[in-house]
Amino acid sequence: QKEVEQNSGPLSVPEGAIASLNCTYSDRGSQSFFWYRQYSGKSPELIMFIYSNGDKEDGRFTAQLNKASQYVSLLIRDSQPSDSATYLCAVAAGGTSYGKLTFGQGTILTVHP
Amino acid sequence: DTEVTQTPKHLVMGMTNKKSLKCEQHMGHRAMYWYKQKAKKPPELMFVYSYEKLSINESVPSRFSPECPNSSLLNLHLHALQPEDSALYLCASSQTSLFYGYTFGSGTRLTVV
């Protein structure tokens, strides 16, 4: 069983719609959760992180965490063609002076005009 | 300064060559990382340095040799690589007191011929 699972997609949404990206993880000791965006040929860029159950909003992005269900999601409102990229879910355990991130396989998002 | 700088951006090397990848950050981060990313795959952790000491080596072949000369610099020395080592090599850094995710550099695109 993979430690962090995402639907690989591609997920295609029309411009202006809500894109919903999902991620599940297997380690119940995981403490922090991250969403990275990666454009083709570029390095990953941190979009959101979340530690507590519930929702966290930042502009058009909302991260949702449910530790009981071991589920984290990212909603992108008013999707734009510039949001087209691969979205990586990443999970970290705690208890160290560094963060060892485990990445999911990534979901390819395409926003079409 | 909120950047992680990697040099070179592109590198082509023969299987008998010795080369080095360099990474520099001035954010005061005391954890630094090397990741390897193959096309259409998520980043894979190679090494973690915490307070300039090697904390994690993910069973990486000895033809990859990391070095952390000081708190701002991280090197990856390459020797006798194989064509399958061709990939995007990503450096990242993070805080150690509270983990808010990595800041990635732009990466070095390595091709082994």
Coordinates of C-alpha atoms in Angstrom, one line a residue:
Chain A
Q1 CA 0.0 0.0 0.0
K2 CA 1.3 3.4 -1.0
E3 CA 1.9 5.8 1.9
V4 CA 0.3 8.8 0.2
E5 CA -2.2 8.3 -2.5
Q6 CA -3.6 10.7 -5.0
N7 CA -5.7 10.3 -8.2
S8 CA -3.3 10.8 -11.0
G9 CA -5.9 12.4 -13.2
P10 CA -5.8 14.1 -15.4
L11 CA -8.5 16.2 -13.9
S12 CA -10.0 18.6 -16.4
V13 CA -12.2 21.5 -15.3
P14 CA -13.6 24.6 -17.2
E15 CA -12.3 28.0 -16.3
G16 CA -14.1 29.5 -13.4
A17 CA -15.1 26.1 -11.9
I18 CA -14.0 24.6 -8.6
A19 CA -11.2 22.0 -8.9
S20 CA -11.2 19.4 -6.1
L21 CA -8.0 17.4 -5.5
N22 CA -7.9 14.6 -3.0
C23 CA -5.2 12.7 -1.0
T24 CA -5.2 9.9 1.5
Y25 CA -2.4 8.8 3.7
S26 CA -1.6 5.6 5.7
D27 CA 0.5 6.8 8.6
R28 CA -1.7 7.9 11.5
G29 CA 1.3 9.5 13.1
S30 CA 1.4 12.1 10.3
Q31 CA 1.2 15.6 11.7
S32 CA 1.6 18.1 8.9
F33 CA 0.2 18.1 5.4
F34 CA 1.3 20.1 2.4
W35 CA 0.1 20.9 -1.2
Y36 CA 2.7 21.7 -3.8
R37 CA 2.1 22.9 -7.3
Q38 CA 4.6 21.9 -10.0
Y39 CA 4.6 23.3 -13.5
S40 CA 6.1 21.2 -16.2
G41 CA 9.9 21.4 -16.1
K42 CA 9.9 23.5 -12.9
S43 CA 10.4 22.8 -9.2
P44 CA 7.6 22.3 -6.7
E45 CA 6.1 25.4 -5.2
L46 CA 4.4 25.3 -1.8
I47 CA 0.7 26.4 -2.0
M48 CA -0.7 25.4 1.4
F49 CA 0.0 23.6 4.6
I50 CA -2.4 22.4 7.2
Y51 CA -1.9 20.9 10.7
S52 CA -5.3 20.9 12.3
N53 CA -8.6 19.2 11.4
G54 CA -10.9 21.4 9.4
D55 CA -10.5 24.0 6.7
K56 CA -7.8 26.5 5.9
E57 CA -8.3 29.2 3.3
D58 CA -5.8 31.3 1.4
G59 CA -7.2 33.3 -1.4
R60 CA -8.7 30.9 -4.0
F61 CA -7.3 27.9 -2.2
T62 CA -8.8 25.9 0.6
A63 CA -7.1 22.9 2.2
Q64 CA -9.2 20.5 4.2
L65 CA -7.9 17.9 6.7
N66 CA -9.7 15.0 8.3
K67 CA -7.3 13.0 10.5
A68 CA -9.9 10.5 11.5
S69 CA -10.4 9.6 7.9
Q70 CA -6.7 10.2 7.0
Y71 CA -7.8 12.4 4.2
V72 CA -6.6 15.8 3.0
S73 CA -8.0 17.8 0.1
L74 CA -7.3 21.0 -1.9
L75 CA -10.1 23.1 -3.4
I76 CA -9.3 25.7 -6.0
R77 CA -12.1 28.2 -6.6
D78 CA -12.5 30.2 -9.8
S79 CA -10.0 28.0 -11.6
Q80 CA -7.8 29.7 -14.1
P81 CA -5.8 28.3 -17.1
S82 CA -2.7 29.3 -15.1
D83 CA -3.6 26.8 -12.5
S84 CA -2.9 24.0 -14.9
A85 CA -0.1 22.0 -13.3
T86 CA 0.6 18.9 -11.3
Y87 CA -0.4 19.1 -7.7
L88 CA 1.6 17.1 -5.2
C89 CA 0.2 16.1 -1.8
A90 CA 2.9 15.6 0.8
V91 CA 2.8 14.4 4.4
A92 CA 5.3 14.6 7.3
A93 CA 5.6 12.9 10.6
G94 CA 6.7 15.0 13.5
G95 CA 9.3 14.7 16.3
T96 CA 12.5 15.6 14.5
S97 CA 14.4 18.7 13.8
Y98 CA 13.7 18.4 10.1
G99 CA 10.8 17.4 7.9
K100 CA 10.8 14.2 5.9
L101 CA 8.1 14.6 3.3
T102 CA 6.4 11.7 1.6
F103 CA 4.9 12.8 -1.6
G104 CA 1.9 11.4 -3.5
Q105 CA 2.2 10.6 -7.2
G106 CA 0.6 13.9 -8.1
T107 CA -2.6 14.9 -9.8
I108 CA -2.5 16.6 -13.2
L109 CA -5.0 19.4 -13.4
T110 CA -6.0 21.0 -16.7
V111 CA -8.2 24.1 -16.7
H112 CA -9.6 24.8 -20.1
P113 CA -10.9 28.2 -21.3
Chain B
D1 CA 16.3 36.5 0.8
T2 CA 13.7 33.8 0.4
E3 CA 15.3 31.7 -2.3
V4 CA 17.2 28.5 -2.6
T5 CA 19.8 28.9 -5.4
Q6 CA 21.0 25.8 -7.4
T7 CA 23.8 25.7 -9.9
P8 CA 24.2 24.7 -12.6
K9 CA 20.7 24.7 -14.0
H10 CA 21.6 22.1 -16.6
L11 CA 24.5 19.6 -16.7
V12 CA 25.5 16.9 -19.2
M13 CA 28.2 14.5 -18.0
G14 CA 29.8 11.4 -19.2
M15 CA 29.8 8.2 -17.1
T16 CA 33.5 8.7 -16.2
N17 CA 33.2 12.3 -15.2
K18 CA 33.2 13.9 -11.8
K19 CA 31.0 16.9 -11.2
S20 CA 29.3 18.7 -8.4
L21 CA 25.9 20.2 -7.9
K22 CA 25.7 23.3 -5.6
C23 CA 22.9 24.6 -3.5
E24 CA 22.8 27.8 -1.4
Q25 CA 20.3 29.5 0.9
H26 CA 20.4 32.5 3.2
M27 CA 17.1 32.1 5.0
G28 CA 18.7 30.8 8.2
H29 CA 17.3 27.3 7.6
R30 CA 19.3 24.6 9.4
A31 CA 17.8 21.6 7.5
M32 CA 18.7 21.0 3.9
Y33 CA 17.7 18.2 1.5
W34 CA 18.5 16.6 -1.8
Y35 CA 15.7 15.1 -3.8
K36 CA 15.8 13.3 -7.2
Q37 CA 12.8 13.6 -9.5
K38 CA 12.3 11.5 -12.7
A39 CA 9.8 12.5 -15.3
K40 CA 6.2 12.2 -14.3
K41 CA 7.2 10.9 -10.8
P42 CA 7.2 12.6 -7.4
P43 CA 10.4 13.8 -5.8
E44 CA 12.3 11.0 -4.0
L45 CA 14.3 11.9 -0.9
M46 CA 18.0 11.2 -1.1
F47 CA 19.7 13.0 1.8
V48 CA 18.8 15.2 4.8
Y49 CA 21.2 17.4 6.6
S50 CA 20.2 18.9 10.0
Y51 CA 22.6 21.4 11.6
E52 CA 25.2 20.4 9.0
K53 CA 25.1 16.8 10.0
L54 CA 23.9 14.0 7.8
S55 CA 20.6 12.8 9.3
I56 CA 19.1 10.6 6.5
N57 CA 20.7 8.7 3.7
E58 CA 17.9 6.9 1.8
S59 CA 20.2 4.1 0.7
V60 CA 21.6 6.2 -2.1
P61 CA 24.4 4.6 -4.2
S62 CA 27.9 5.8 -3.2
R63 CA 28.4 7.4 -6.6
F64 CA 26.4 10.2 -5.0
S65 CA 28.2 11.9 -2.2
P66 CA 26.7 14.8 -0.3
E67 CA 28.5 17.5 1.6
C68 CA 27.4 20.3 3.8
P69 CA 30.3 22.7 4.3
N70 CA 28.3 25.2 6.4
S71 CA 24.8 26.2 7.3
S72 CA 24.2 27.9 3.9
L73 CA 25.7 25.5 1.5
L74 CA 24.9 22.0 0.3
N75 CA 26.8 20.1 -2.4
L76 CA 26.2 16.9 -4.2
H77 CA 29.3 15.3 -5.7
L78 CA 28.7 13.0 -8.6
H79 CA 31.1 10.3 -9.9
A80 CA 30.7 7.4 -12.3
L81 CA 27.0 8.0 -12.8
Q82 CA 24.8 5.8 -15.0
P83 CA 22.4 7.0 -17.7
E84 CA 19.5 6.0 -15.4
D85 CA 20.7 8.7 -13.0
S86 CA 19.5 11.3 -15.4
A87 CA 16.9 13.3 -13.6
L88 CA 16.0 16.7 -12.0
Y89 CA 17.9 17.1 -8.8
L90 CA 16.2 19.3 -6.3
C91 CA 17.7 21.0 -3.3
A92 CA 15.4 22.2 -0.5
S93 CA 15.7 23.8 2.9
S94 CA 13.4 24.2 5.9
Q95 CA 13.2 25.6 9.4
T96 CA 14.0 23.2 12.2
S97 CA 12.0 24.8 15.1
L98 CA 8.7 24.6 13.3
F99 CA 8.3 22.8 10.1
Y100 CA 6.3 24.7 7.5
G101 CA 7.4 22.7 4.5
Y102 CA 10.3 23.0 2.1
T103 CA 11.5 25.9 0.0
F104 CA 12.8 24.2 -3.2
G105 CA 15.5 25.5 -5.5
S106 CA 14.8 25.6 -9.2
G107 CA 16.7 22.3 -9.7
T108 CA 19.6 21.0 -11.8
R109 CA 18.6 19.0 -14.9
L110 CA 21.2 16.3 -15.2
T111 CA 21.8 14.2 -18.2
V112 CA 24.3 11.3 -18.1
V113 CA 25.6 10.2 -21.5

